[in-house]
Amino acid sequence: MTDALLPNGINDGGGDKNYFKKGCNPFAQTGRSKLQNTRASLNQQIIRQMRMRAGAENLLKATSNSKVKEMVLLELSYVNSNLQLLMSELEGLNSSVEVYQNNQDSANIPLIALGLKETKEVDFSTPFKDFILEHYSEDGKTFEDEIADFMDLRQACRTPSRSEAGVELLAKYYSHLPLIESRFFSPTRQTGIFFTWYDSFTGVPLCQQNLSLEKASILFNMAALYSQIGTRANRQTLTGLEEAVSSFQKAAGVLNNLKETFTHTPSYDMSPAMLSMLIRLMLAQAQECLFEKIALPGIRNQFYSLMKVAQEAAKVSEIYDQVHQCMIQTPVKDNVPFFWSTMSQIKTNHYRSMAHYFVASALLDHQLGPGDDEDKQEKTLSQVYDSLPEGCTALDILKNKVERQRTGKAHIRRAILGHEEALRIYGLCKNTNNLEVLQEILKASHQRSLNKYRENENEEEFTDYMEAPDIISKTEHKAEMEFPAAAKVKVIDFFQRLGPLSVFSAKQRWTAPRTIRVRSDDRDLGFTLKGDSPVQVVSLDPLCAAAADGLKEGDYIVAVGDTECKWMSVSDVMRLLKDVDEEGIDIQVVSMMDNSTAMPTKSATFCGNLPKTYSMICLAYNEDDKNSKSRKVAKKSSFLSWGLKNKMKSASTLSLPTADKAGTLPWNKPCPTFPSSSSYNNDSGLY
């Protein structure tokens, strides 16, 4: 399975431009790309059904006709059924782990990869050109190439390749976002640009006007890409296992950075509880690969080696048990695919059973001999057990052959029971039935434990119901979060022609450029300059010609004659001014203005009920409308706005309204939970 039809960056038919950006191939027809296309299609179907349901619920509230209500309730039942089917299809996509696995890897338990979040295309052209003209007093048309380059970069990030080049592509775009935010996203005005992203688990869209959602979603996709690189690695080789471990640790590091940086992202898949679970899942898979790395050369059939591997297996089981406990908690369990929870349970039982099998092999196959170090074996066995059976010591188990056999067989019985439980759980989930490799591994492990028990079975012995002690988990190589160096990419500002960002940003306000005639009076211009680029006028003589022409102290010089000097130093500007004669030369200056304008009210509410997470703008926007690209989304009013056309403009996040306990506001009346349409009085939960 490949992620590209052509190598990245090659020319197509001798054209002047590259076939596609490095790290991106939108035309690749792979299993992963087809899965992603199916996800995008499902997202559109889900939002279409949600539009229908929202309209039906509004009609139900507005009408008093009993027949109309009956018809609307019938329609709502159909819509909710369709939503349930679509959500189950999306869960099936998240359960399709076989697509992400390495084709040559047929002897390892499949790993789970995160799917990429989908987004809509955004047209920055008109808003950016308008902002450049209004805020920077420059012709926006001269920046069309820069705007097109930025839009191409964002479009490429929608289809990144499953490689380090794809991660670097996302990191490059992520590094550009703070620069774009400083240039164009003013705290005192809205740009009219809406960023829409779909929840990777529920398919529910979320729309915001600020860049917080954009940044968080790009980080999530970086982590998802690392998880896909990890699952694709060939775990039959040492190099492949090291790549898998590194990728999962990087995925955990990126998710942790997302959790700490964007604490109030209004999306289920990026809520703190969900991110905590995903971090544990990535680290568990990294620990599993570390265990496979230990077992890859083969496990030596020696007492100490078997005990060490047993504790390593117990560590993997312990971490997967913690992952499963996170998955069944209330904020997470409603959205995590059942397949994921099933896999965590299977691996918990499988690796715990392996730990008991290795301890049993060490006790049954390696009796304490005259040349063995008795104290060392006693210490090793004591460190393996959390607590020993009453009236029994580690030395008793080692020296007493009967007790040693009895304890070893107890471990084998626990191993058999654990493998049987793993097989039982495997049969409960329909998505695991597609994983024949997993079933073969579970059956082979179960059969191996049964064979070991038969080898040591004595028909003359009475049935022993001794319970084997729990095994203490221990590892010499613990999986740790790792923030990738590739996520920190130095980029060049697309819009550096606007001037140094410290002065020429969206937060600052200044006058339009003024033309001042500067003349030399006995080689004295009447002012001095200071600062880095751009240079600033200081020590202005109020009687000089420049002051009479309107020059003020504190003005920034942006041009001397026909030469722009926003990025010039003091020495460079003075070099342009040193030959000024009595006729003088024109300079252009700008003055900083007071920036104390009140900031608009921001809104970023995340409601716990599913239908309240999608945006009013998302519902109002019809993808089938073929309007011109220059259309501003902000000017399109929602058919569900309920009279909020003007009041919602100042909100950075336009979500369905939250419940108002007083019930006095028409737009704050309760909204039904998903999928039932009969619950109208549930309060929304806030993150």
XYZ file of C-alpha atoms in Angstrom:
687
model
C 0.000 0.000 0.000
C 1.465 3.356 -0.983
C 0.468 6.921 -0.332
C 1.569 8.462 -3.604
C 1.125 7.799 -7.287
C 4.180 9.891 -8.127
C 7.182 10.883 -6.002
C 6.628 14.111 -4.115
C 7.630 17.251 -5.940
C 8.234 15.837 -9.438
C 7.104 17.657 -12.546
C 4.015 16.538 -14.379
C 4.641 16.393 -18.096
C 7.404 18.976 -18.010
C 5.209 21.705 -16.565
C 6.582 24.695 -14.740
C 4.920 23.840 -11.424
C 5.263 20.780 -9.233
C 2.646 18.071 -9.556
C 1.769 18.520 -5.894
C 3.321 19.931 -2.758
C 5.909 17.927 -0.923
C 4.184 15.743 1.646
C 0.816 15.833 -0.127
C -0.870 13.853 -2.891
C -4.598 14.517 -3.260
C -4.882 12.003 -6.123
C -3.434 8.968 -4.343
C -5.877 6.047 -4.523
C -4.918 4.063 -1.432
C -7.004 2.238 1.113
C -6.339 5.043 3.573
C -7.312 7.809 1.127
C -10.502 5.966 0.138
C -11.340 5.608 3.819
C -10.794 9.335 4.301
C -12.995 10.146 1.302
C -15.737 7.957 2.756
C -15.375 9.830 6.066
C -15.805 13.166 4.261
C -18.936 11.874 2.513
C -20.412 10.651 5.807
C -19.726 14.037 7.410
C -21.772 15.747 4.709
C -24.646 13.294 5.125
C -24.634 13.786 8.893
C -24.826 17.573 8.634
C -27.632 17.265 6.064
C -29.670 15.120 8.462
C -28.958 17.544 11.288
C -30.271 20.437 9.207
C -33.467 18.477 8.612
C -33.820 17.611 12.282
C -33.183 21.176 13.453
C -35.819 22.472 11.035
C -38.332 19.842 12.125
C -37.762 20.639 15.799
C -38.273 24.359 15.144
C -41.524 23.595 13.332
C -42.622 21.374 16.207
C -42.126 24.237 18.652
C -43.845 26.783 16.435
C -46.994 24.878 15.443
C -50.072 24.124 17.520
C -51.766 21.939 14.894
C -51.988 18.369 16.164
C -51.827 16.815 12.678
C -48.736 18.828 11.790
C -47.115 17.790 15.072
C -47.873 14.148 14.333
C -46.270 14.398 10.885
C -43.234 16.228 12.279
C -42.710 13.623 14.994
C -42.854 10.893 12.359
C -40.273 12.752 10.266
C -38.059 13.204 13.337
C -38.110 9.470 13.981
C -36.909 8.832 10.410
C -34.170 11.465 10.692
C -32.944 10.105 14.016
C -32.847 6.601 12.564
C -30.785 7.838 9.642
C -28.430 9.615 12.034
C -27.980 6.432 14.022
C -27.084 4.522 10.853
C -24.627 7.198 9.730
C -22.982 7.277 13.162
C -22.615 3.498 13.114
C -20.988 3.732 9.666
C -18.563 6.340 11.003
C -17.769 4.084 13.953
C -17.074 1.322 11.445
C -14.563 3.583 9.689
C -12.797 4.269 12.976
C -12.704 0.501 13.510
C -11.112 -0.242 10.131
C -7.624 -0.724 11.534
C -6.639 -3.277 8.886
C -6.317 -0.463 6.324
C -3.483 1.134 8.286
C -1.463 -2.032 8.984
C 1.704 -3.065 7.173
C 0.965 -5.566 4.398
C 4.023 -7.647 5.281
C 3.096 -7.760 8.969
C 0.963 -10.880 9.387
C 2.223 -12.141 12.745
C 1.458 -9.220 15.054
C -1.664 -8.016 16.797
C -3.142 -5.034 14.847
C -2.695 -1.548 16.281
C -5.161 1.351 16.297
C -4.592 4.499 14.214
C -6.459 7.799 14.476
C -8.358 9.052 11.448
C -7.665 12.562 10.146
C -10.154 15.304 10.921
C -11.916 16.627 7.834
C -12.385 20.323 7.052
C -14.035 22.538 4.466
C -12.169 24.620 1.933
C -11.676 28.258 2.992
C -11.401 31.208 0.594
C -9.088 33.833 2.116
C -8.800 35.939 -1.034
C -11.473 38.615 -0.588
C -11.256 39.006 3.226
C -7.460 39.293 3.170
C -7.395 41.785 0.273
C -10.079 43.896 1.955
C -8.181 43.839 5.244
C -4.899 44.806 3.551
C -6.611 47.757 1.898
C -8.533 48.921 4.985
C -5.978 48.198 7.701
C -2.586 48.456 5.977
C -3.634 51.038 3.346
C -2.059 48.983 0.557
C -3.502 47.508 -2.611
C -4.618 43.967 -1.754
C -4.335 42.901 -5.399
C -0.540 43.118 -5.163
C -0.654 40.311 -2.566
C -2.666 37.836 -4.657
C 0.330 35.515 -5.077
C 0.992 35.392 -1.335
C -2.676 34.715 -0.589
C -2.765 31.962 -3.235
C 0.369 30.343 -1.764
C -1.193 30.288 1.692
C -4.466 28.842 0.374
C -2.537 26.167 -1.555
C -0.677 25.241 1.629
C -3.913 24.816 3.563
C -5.471 22.801 0.758
C -2.436 20.504 0.698
C -2.823 19.904 4.441
C -6.195 18.265 3.793
C -4.464 15.309 2.090
C -1.060 14.795 3.753
C 1.014 11.754 2.853
C 1.574 9.116 5.536
C 5.249 9.962 6.050
C 7.548 12.440 7.758
C 7.049 14.720 4.748
C 3.319 14.806 5.512
C 4.010 15.703 9.147
C 6.385 18.474 8.057
C 3.694 19.821 5.727
C 1.223 20.088 8.614
C 3.912 21.557 10.876
C 4.746 24.175 8.244
C 1.115 25.267 8.016
C 0.798 25.242 11.814
C 3.868 27.519 12.088
C 2.321 29.964 9.601
C -0.924 30.288 11.584
C 0.451 32.562 14.375
C 1.877 34.862 11.688
C -1.441 34.943 9.832
C -3.282 35.555 13.101
C -1.041 38.518 13.924
C -1.424 39.956 10.428
C -5.155 39.598 9.781
C -7.127 38.650 12.902
C -7.759 41.837 14.847
C -9.189 41.678 18.388
C -11.531 44.578 17.533
C -13.143 43.302 14.317
C -14.240 40.091 12.617
C -12.767 38.987 9.305
C -15.789 37.046 8.065
C -13.658 33.904 7.677
C -15.157 30.708 9.086
C -13.149 27.572 9.818
C -15.212 24.376 9.816
C -13.853 21.072 11.142
C -15.645 17.758 11.637
C -15.358 15.674 14.783
C -13.387 12.537 13.929
C -15.597 10.331 16.144
C -19.103 11.766 15.706
C -18.841 13.565 12.353
C -20.474 16.641 13.893
C -19.187 19.922 12.366
C -17.894 22.829 14.401
C -17.418 26.334 13.029
C -15.353 29.203 14.459
C -14.096 32.549 13.247
C -10.859 32.567 15.218
C -7.829 30.390 14.600
C -7.907 28.368 17.835
C -9.963 25.578 16.261
C -7.715 25.609 13.175
C -4.531 25.282 15.242
C -5.947 22.559 17.490
C -7.255 20.541 14.530
C -3.892 20.684 12.739
C -2.174 19.411 15.896
C -4.735 16.595 16.144
C -4.046 15.615 12.528
C -0.302 15.641 13.196
C -0.849 13.166 16.028
C -3.183 11.107 13.823
C -0.540 11.015 11.090
C 2.115 9.819 13.544
C -0.257 7.080 14.745
C -0.778 5.969 11.133
C 2.987 5.923 10.530
C 3.353 3.762 13.650
C 0.734 1.241 12.562
C 2.246 1.026 9.074
C 5.754 0.190 10.358
C 7.002 -3.356 9.723
C 7.079 -4.849 13.227
C 8.905 -7.968 12.020
C 12.135 -5.971 11.909
C 14.056 -4.090 14.590
C 14.076 -0.904 12.517
C 10.324 -1.107 11.997
C 9.676 -1.589 15.707
C 11.874 1.387 16.590
C 9.967 3.490 14.056
C 6.653 2.367 15.548
C 7.754 3.150 19.117
C 9.029 6.584 18.116
C 5.877 7.391 16.120
C 3.471 6.480 18.927
C 5.531 8.406 21.467
C 5.480 11.438 19.177
C 1.734 11.059 18.703
C 1.308 11.085 22.490
C 3.567 14.141 22.757
C 1.588 16.097 20.167
C -1.725 15.150 21.823
C -0.370 16.234 25.201
C 0.711 19.563 23.712
C -2.777 19.948 22.245
C -4.351 19.187 25.615
C -2.191 21.707 27.496
C -2.302 24.484 24.881
C -5.954 24.435 23.807
C -7.857 23.691 26.991
C -11.325 24.799 25.832
C -11.593 23.447 22.306
C -15.337 22.835 21.754
C -15.056 19.445 20.057
C -15.633 15.954 21.465
C -12.490 14.456 19.949
C -10.344 17.228 21.479
C -11.977 17.448 24.898
C -9.596 16.954 27.862
C -11.056 13.559 28.784
C -10.832 12.238 25.218
C -7.279 13.531 24.749
C -6.184 11.922 28.025
C -7.533 8.589 26.792
C -5.844 8.967 23.399
C -2.509 9.787 25.048
C -2.761 6.606 27.145
C -3.688 4.608 24.047
C -0.670 5.861 22.085
C 1.691 5.135 25.005
C 0.149 1.672 25.463
C 0.801 0.852 21.812
C 4.368 2.177 22.144
C 4.856 -0.087 25.194
C 3.438 -3.026 23.242
C 5.995 -2.406 20.469
C 8.768 -2.218 23.080
C 7.681 -5.649 24.347
C 7.716 -6.992 20.782
C 11.204 -5.526 20.383
C 12.385 -7.561 23.398
C 10.758 -10.735 22.073
C 11.846 -10.260 18.441
C 15.262 -12.010 18.727
C 13.596 -14.820 20.685
C 13.104 -15.384 24.407
C 15.800 -17.513 25.999
C 14.409 -20.494 27.848
C 16.089 -19.556 31.136
C 14.654 -18.836 34.552
C 15.716 -15.190 34.750
C 14.853 -14.369 31.113
C 11.363 -15.849 31.460
C 10.707 -13.940 34.683
C 11.873 -10.680 33.098
C 9.675 -11.140 30.013
C 6.731 -12.058 32.265
C 6.965 -8.717 34.052
C 7.307 -6.883 30.730
C 4.105 -8.559 29.484
C 2.365 -7.693 32.748
C 3.337 -4.037 32.183
C 1.687 -4.015 28.743
C -1.432 -5.608 30.245
C -1.520 -3.041 33.055
C -1.312 -0.070 30.664
C -4.042 -1.452 28.399
C -6.227 -1.986 31.449
C -5.771 1.709 32.303
C -6.704 2.610 28.723
C -9.866 0.513 28.973
C -10.812 2.153 32.269
C -10.514 5.564 30.562
C -12.660 4.374 27.662
C -15.565 3.316 29.852
C -15.782 6.613 31.753
C -18.900 8.716 31.117
C -17.448 11.601 29.050
C -15.605 9.232 26.727
C -17.573 5.991 26.414
C -20.406 7.531 24.379
C -18.082 8.438 21.496
C -15.266 5.902 21.524
C -15.815 3.076 19.002
C -16.835 -0.172 20.665
C -14.068 -1.857 18.683
C -11.425 0.225 20.477
C -12.767 -0.743 23.881
C -12.908 -4.385 22.791
C -9.294 -4.329 21.592
C -8.090 -2.844 24.876
C -9.886 -5.611 26.804
C -8.491 -8.307 24.509
C -4.935 -7.052 24.915
C -5.321 -6.682 28.671
C -6.286 -10.356 28.998
C -3.878 -11.574 26.310
C -0.726 -10.016 27.765
C -1.707 -10.877 31.352
C -2.101 -14.488 30.262
C 1.285 -14.369 28.543
C 2.845 -13.136 31.791
C 1.380 -16.092 33.707
C 2.536 -18.488 30.975
C 6.147 -17.266 31.202
C 6.181 -17.539 35.022
C 4.710 -21.053 34.756
C 7.401 -22.034 32.240
C 10.130 -20.708 34.543
C 8.792 -22.735 37.512
C 7.872 -25.947 35.701
C 10.777 -26.240 33.250
C 13.644 -25.026 35.427
C 13.964 -26.857 38.737
C 16.439 -25.533 41.292
C 19.688 -27.441 40.719
C 22.865 -27.790 42.782
C 24.746 -25.284 40.636
C 22.011 -22.620 40.635
C 22.242 -19.442 42.687
C 19.531 -20.038 45.278
C 19.595 -16.505 46.720
C 19.381 -14.870 43.288
C 16.402 -16.983 42.240
C 14.681 -16.294 45.553
C 15.177 -12.536 45.095
C 13.907 -12.693 41.498
C 10.778 -14.640 42.466
C 10.062 -12.307 45.399
C 10.157 -9.303 43.050
C 7.706 -10.966 40.661
C 4.931 -11.517 43.216
C 2.924 -8.830 44.923
C 1.916 -11.253 47.677
C 2.564 -14.955 48.188
C 0.025 -17.573 49.298
C -0.463 -17.717 53.067
C 2.156 -19.791 54.838
C 4.405 -19.982 51.781
C 7.664 -18.200 50.978
C 9.558 -17.732 47.750
C 12.248 -20.133 48.949
C 9.616 -22.794 49.744
C 8.290 -22.598 46.165
C 11.783 -22.886 44.699
C 13.094 -25.740 46.864
C 9.932 -27.804 47.307
C 9.306 -29.635 44.025
C 5.647 -30.305 44.818
C 4.990 -26.686 45.766
C 6.842 -25.521 42.666
C 4.700 -27.760 40.423
C 1.556 -26.666 42.221
C 2.315 -22.940 41.775
C 3.388 -23.374 38.143
C 0.177 -25.187 37.237
C -1.856 -22.479 38.982
C -0.207 -19.921 36.677
C -0.974 -22.077 33.634
C -4.640 -22.290 34.655
C -4.804 -18.484 34.919
C -3.150 -18.202 31.521
C -5.717 -20.573 29.972
C -8.634 -18.713 31.558
C -7.237 -15.363 30.388
C -6.830 -16.558 26.809
C -10.363 -17.964 26.846
C -11.666 -14.611 28.085
C -9.778 -12.806 25.298
C -11.354 -15.132 22.708
C -14.795 -14.624 24.240
C -14.438 -10.815 24.059
C -13.169 -11.165 20.492
C -16.452 -12.801 19.491
C -18.573 -9.993 20.985
C -17.537 -7.318 18.479
C -18.452 -7.661 14.805
C -15.517 -5.497 13.683
C -12.959 -7.885 15.180
C -14.269 -10.683 12.955
C -12.460 -9.056 10.025
C -9.125 -9.430 11.836
C -8.224 -13.046 11.119
C -4.632 -12.400 12.214
C -5.818 -11.442 15.692
C -7.950 -14.571 16.013
C -5.063 -16.788 14.908
C -2.706 -15.226 17.473
C -5.246 -15.606 20.287
C -5.966 -19.232 19.397
C -2.265 -20.095 19.085
C -1.532 -18.559 22.502
C -4.450 -20.432 24.038
C -3.313 -23.728 22.505
C 0.243 -23.209 23.725
C -0.999 -22.798 27.312
C -3.189 -25.899 26.983
C -0.201 -27.917 25.746
C 1.905 -26.733 28.667
C -0.815 -27.782 31.105
C -1.128 -31.256 29.529
C 2.640 -31.750 29.757
C 2.497 -31.285 33.521
C -0.874 -32.903 34.206
C -0.903 -35.915 36.556
C -4.101 -37.962 36.572
C -3.381 -39.363 40.036
C -3.326 -35.896 41.644
C -6.402 -34.405 43.213
C -7.820 -31.257 41.637
C -6.019 -28.237 43.077
C -7.908 -24.978 43.281
C -4.929 -22.830 44.252
C -5.139 -19.295 42.854
C -1.924 -18.068 41.252
C -0.589 -14.802 42.719
C -0.720 -11.602 40.685
C 2.444 -10.659 38.822
C 4.048 -7.282 39.477
C 4.489 -5.292 36.267
C 7.958 -3.969 35.565
C 9.783 -2.670 32.534
C 13.273 -1.508 31.735
C 12.091 0.579 28.782
C 9.043 2.675 29.624
C 7.254 4.471 26.796
C 7.417 8.240 27.269
C 5.779 11.160 25.501
C 8.035 12.783 22.941
C 7.325 16.098 21.248
C 8.690 15.790 17.708
C 11.333 18.180 16.455
C 9.572 18.165 13.075
C 6.639 20.026 14.678
C 8.860 23.078 15.175
C 9.440 24.421 11.680
C 10.896 27.836 10.913
C 8.935 29.520 8.154
C 9.151 32.785 6.240
C 6.160 35.079 6.604
C 4.108 35.069 3.399
C 3.184 38.710 4.012
C 6.510 40.118 5.148
C 6.148 42.886 2.521
C 3.589 44.451 4.864
C 6.434 45.277 7.238
C 7.900 44.100 10.554
C 5.280 42.214 12.554
C 6.179 44.047 15.763
C 4.620 47.208 14.316
C 2.537 46.266 11.279
C 0.097 43.801 12.791
C -3.655 43.507 13.143
C -3.474 44.618 16.786
C -1.867 47.957 15.987
C -3.682 50.899 14.433
C -2.059 53.756 12.560
C -2.894 56.519 10.136
C -2.778 56.166 6.384
C 0.660 56.943 4.892
C 1.327 60.698 4.640
C 3.755 62.289 2.221
C 6.222 64.717 3.851
C 8.705 66.893 1.996
C 12.064 66.776 3.706
C 14.614 69.520 2.949
C 18.131 69.968 4.178
C 19.053 73.168 5.967
C 22.824 73.303 6.177
C 22.861 69.469 6.092
C 20.379 69.373 8.990
C 17.058 67.614 8.357
C 15.543 68.835 11.621
C 15.112 65.372 13.203
C 16.980 62.226 14.134
C 16.113 58.536 13.702
C 16.187 55.586 16.085
C 15.205 51.945 16.400
C 15.410 48.894 14.230
C 13.206 48.426 11.192
C 11.023 50.389 10.774
C 12.909 53.506 11.883
C 11.190 56.105 14.032
C 11.427 59.895 14.049
C 12.734 61.424 17.314
C 14.068 64.790 18.476
C 11.983 66.661 15.922
C 12.704 70.387 15.578
C 9.245 72.026 15.578
C 10.564 74.847 13.366
C 11.989 72.659 10.619
C 10.406 72.336 7.184
C 9.398 68.711 7.758
C 7.487 69.621 10.937
C 5.716 72.391 9.063
C 4.736 69.852 6.413
C 3.100 67.576 9.046
C 5.899 65.353 10.389
C 5.377 64.328 14.020
C 7.707 62.927 16.610
C 7.215 59.155 16.873
C 6.243 58.731 13.203
C 7.514 55.635 11.381
C 9.180 56.134 7.993
C 7.830 53.596 5.494
C 9.291 54.960 2.262
C 11.965 57.398 1.063
C 11.261 58.561 -2.459
C 10.323 55.441 -4.429
C 12.169 53.103 -2.050
C 10.224 51.185 0.595
C 12.115 51.126 3.867
C 9.882 49.234 6.311
C 12.619 46.624 6.769
C 15.575 49.034 6.618
C 17.785 49.898 9.573
C 18.676 53.429 10.716
C 21.948 53.397 8.787
C 20.221 52.330 5.566
C 17.590 55.084 5.836
C 20.216 57.704 6.684
C 22.142 56.634 3.597
C 19.070 57.455 1.498
C 18.642 60.830 3.203
C 22.252 62.001 3.349
C 22.269 63.552 -0.139
C 19.044 65.541 0.336
C 19.459 69.091 -0.979
C 17.419 72.271 -0.668
C 14.824 70.931 -3.103
C 14.294 68.004 -0.750
C 12.819 64.548 -1.153
C 9.414 63.045 -0.361
C 9.129 60.527 2.438
C 6.082 58.563 3.558
C 5.322 58.201 7.255
C 2.592 56.670 9.428
C 1.557 57.624 12.963
C 0.502 55.129 15.605
C -3.060 55.584 16.823
C -4.705 54.873 20.162
C -5.544 51.174 20.369
C -7.984 51.246 23.288
C -11.102 50.290 21.322
C -13.334 47.908 23.269
C -13.004 44.286 22.268
C -16.085 42.386 21.090
C -17.529 39.651 23.214
C -16.087 36.221 22.444
C -18.016 32.983 22.680
C -16.623 29.455 22.740
C -19.264 27.232 24.307
C -19.073 23.450 24.090
C -22.359 21.738 24.879
C -22.403 18.179 26.119
C -25.436 17.199 24.030
C -24.417 16.129 20.548
C -26.594 18.362 18.349
C -25.447 21.475 20.225
C -21.870 21.203 19.017
C -22.505 22.013 15.375
C -22.564 25.576 14.191
C -25.465 27.666 13.038
C -23.308 28.756 10.131
C -22.617 25.112 9.232
C -26.317 24.355 9.184
C -27.160 27.398 7.104
C -24.465 26.869 4.496
C -25.461 24.590 1.645
C -22.521 22.919 -0.121
C -24.585 22.542 -3.287
C -24.812 26.312 -3.736
C -22.406 27.264 -6.507
C -21.681 30.838 -5.512
C -18.610 32.766 -6.487
C -15.462 32.251 -4.433
C -15.492 35.861 -3.362
C -18.708 35.385 -1.410
C -18.299 36.261 2.255
C -19.749 33.649 4.583
C -20.467 36.279 7.230
C -23.076 37.911 5.023
C -25.122 34.704 4.629
C -27.810 34.592 7.297
C -28.961 31.314 8.776
C -32.466 30.029 8.279
C -32.215 28.809 11.898
C -30.992 32.134 13.291
C -34.197 32.724 15.301
C -33.789 36.492 15.061
C -30.117 36.489 15.984
C -28.792 37.687 12.634
C -27.025 40.702 14.096
C -26.451 39.548 17.656
C -24.466 36.490 16.632
C -21.962 38.403 14.517
C -19.671 39.196 17.433
C -19.323 35.573 18.493
C -16.133 33.762 17.617
C -17.952 30.429 17.853
C -21.476 30.178 16.517
C -22.963 27.061 18.075
C -26.514 26.059 18.783
C -27.768 28.030 21.810
C -27.323 26.637 25.311
C -30.140 26.108 27.747
C -31.379 29.094 29.804
C -32.738 28.030 33.186
C -35.052 30.989 33.319
C -36.335 30.200 29.842
C -36.967 33.866 29.142
C -35.000 34.110 25.920
C -36.424 32.434 22.819
C -33.029 31.327 21.581
C -32.074 29.863 24.958
C -34.855 27.315 25.110
C -33.634 23.729 25.637
C -32.569 21.640 22.656
C -33.195 17.864 22.548
C -30.349 15.457 23.059
C -29.089 13.047 20.422
C -30.566 10.766 19.217
C -33.904 11.086 21.005
C -36.255 13.863 19.894
C -38.499 13.585 22.937
C -36.157 14.947 25.594
C -36.645 18.695 25.538
C -35.543 19.691 29.032
C -31.899 18.617 29.270
C -29.441 21.276 30.397
C -26.295 21.542 28.369
C -22.943 20.578 29.837
C -20.092 23.042 29.455
C -16.431 22.261 29.023
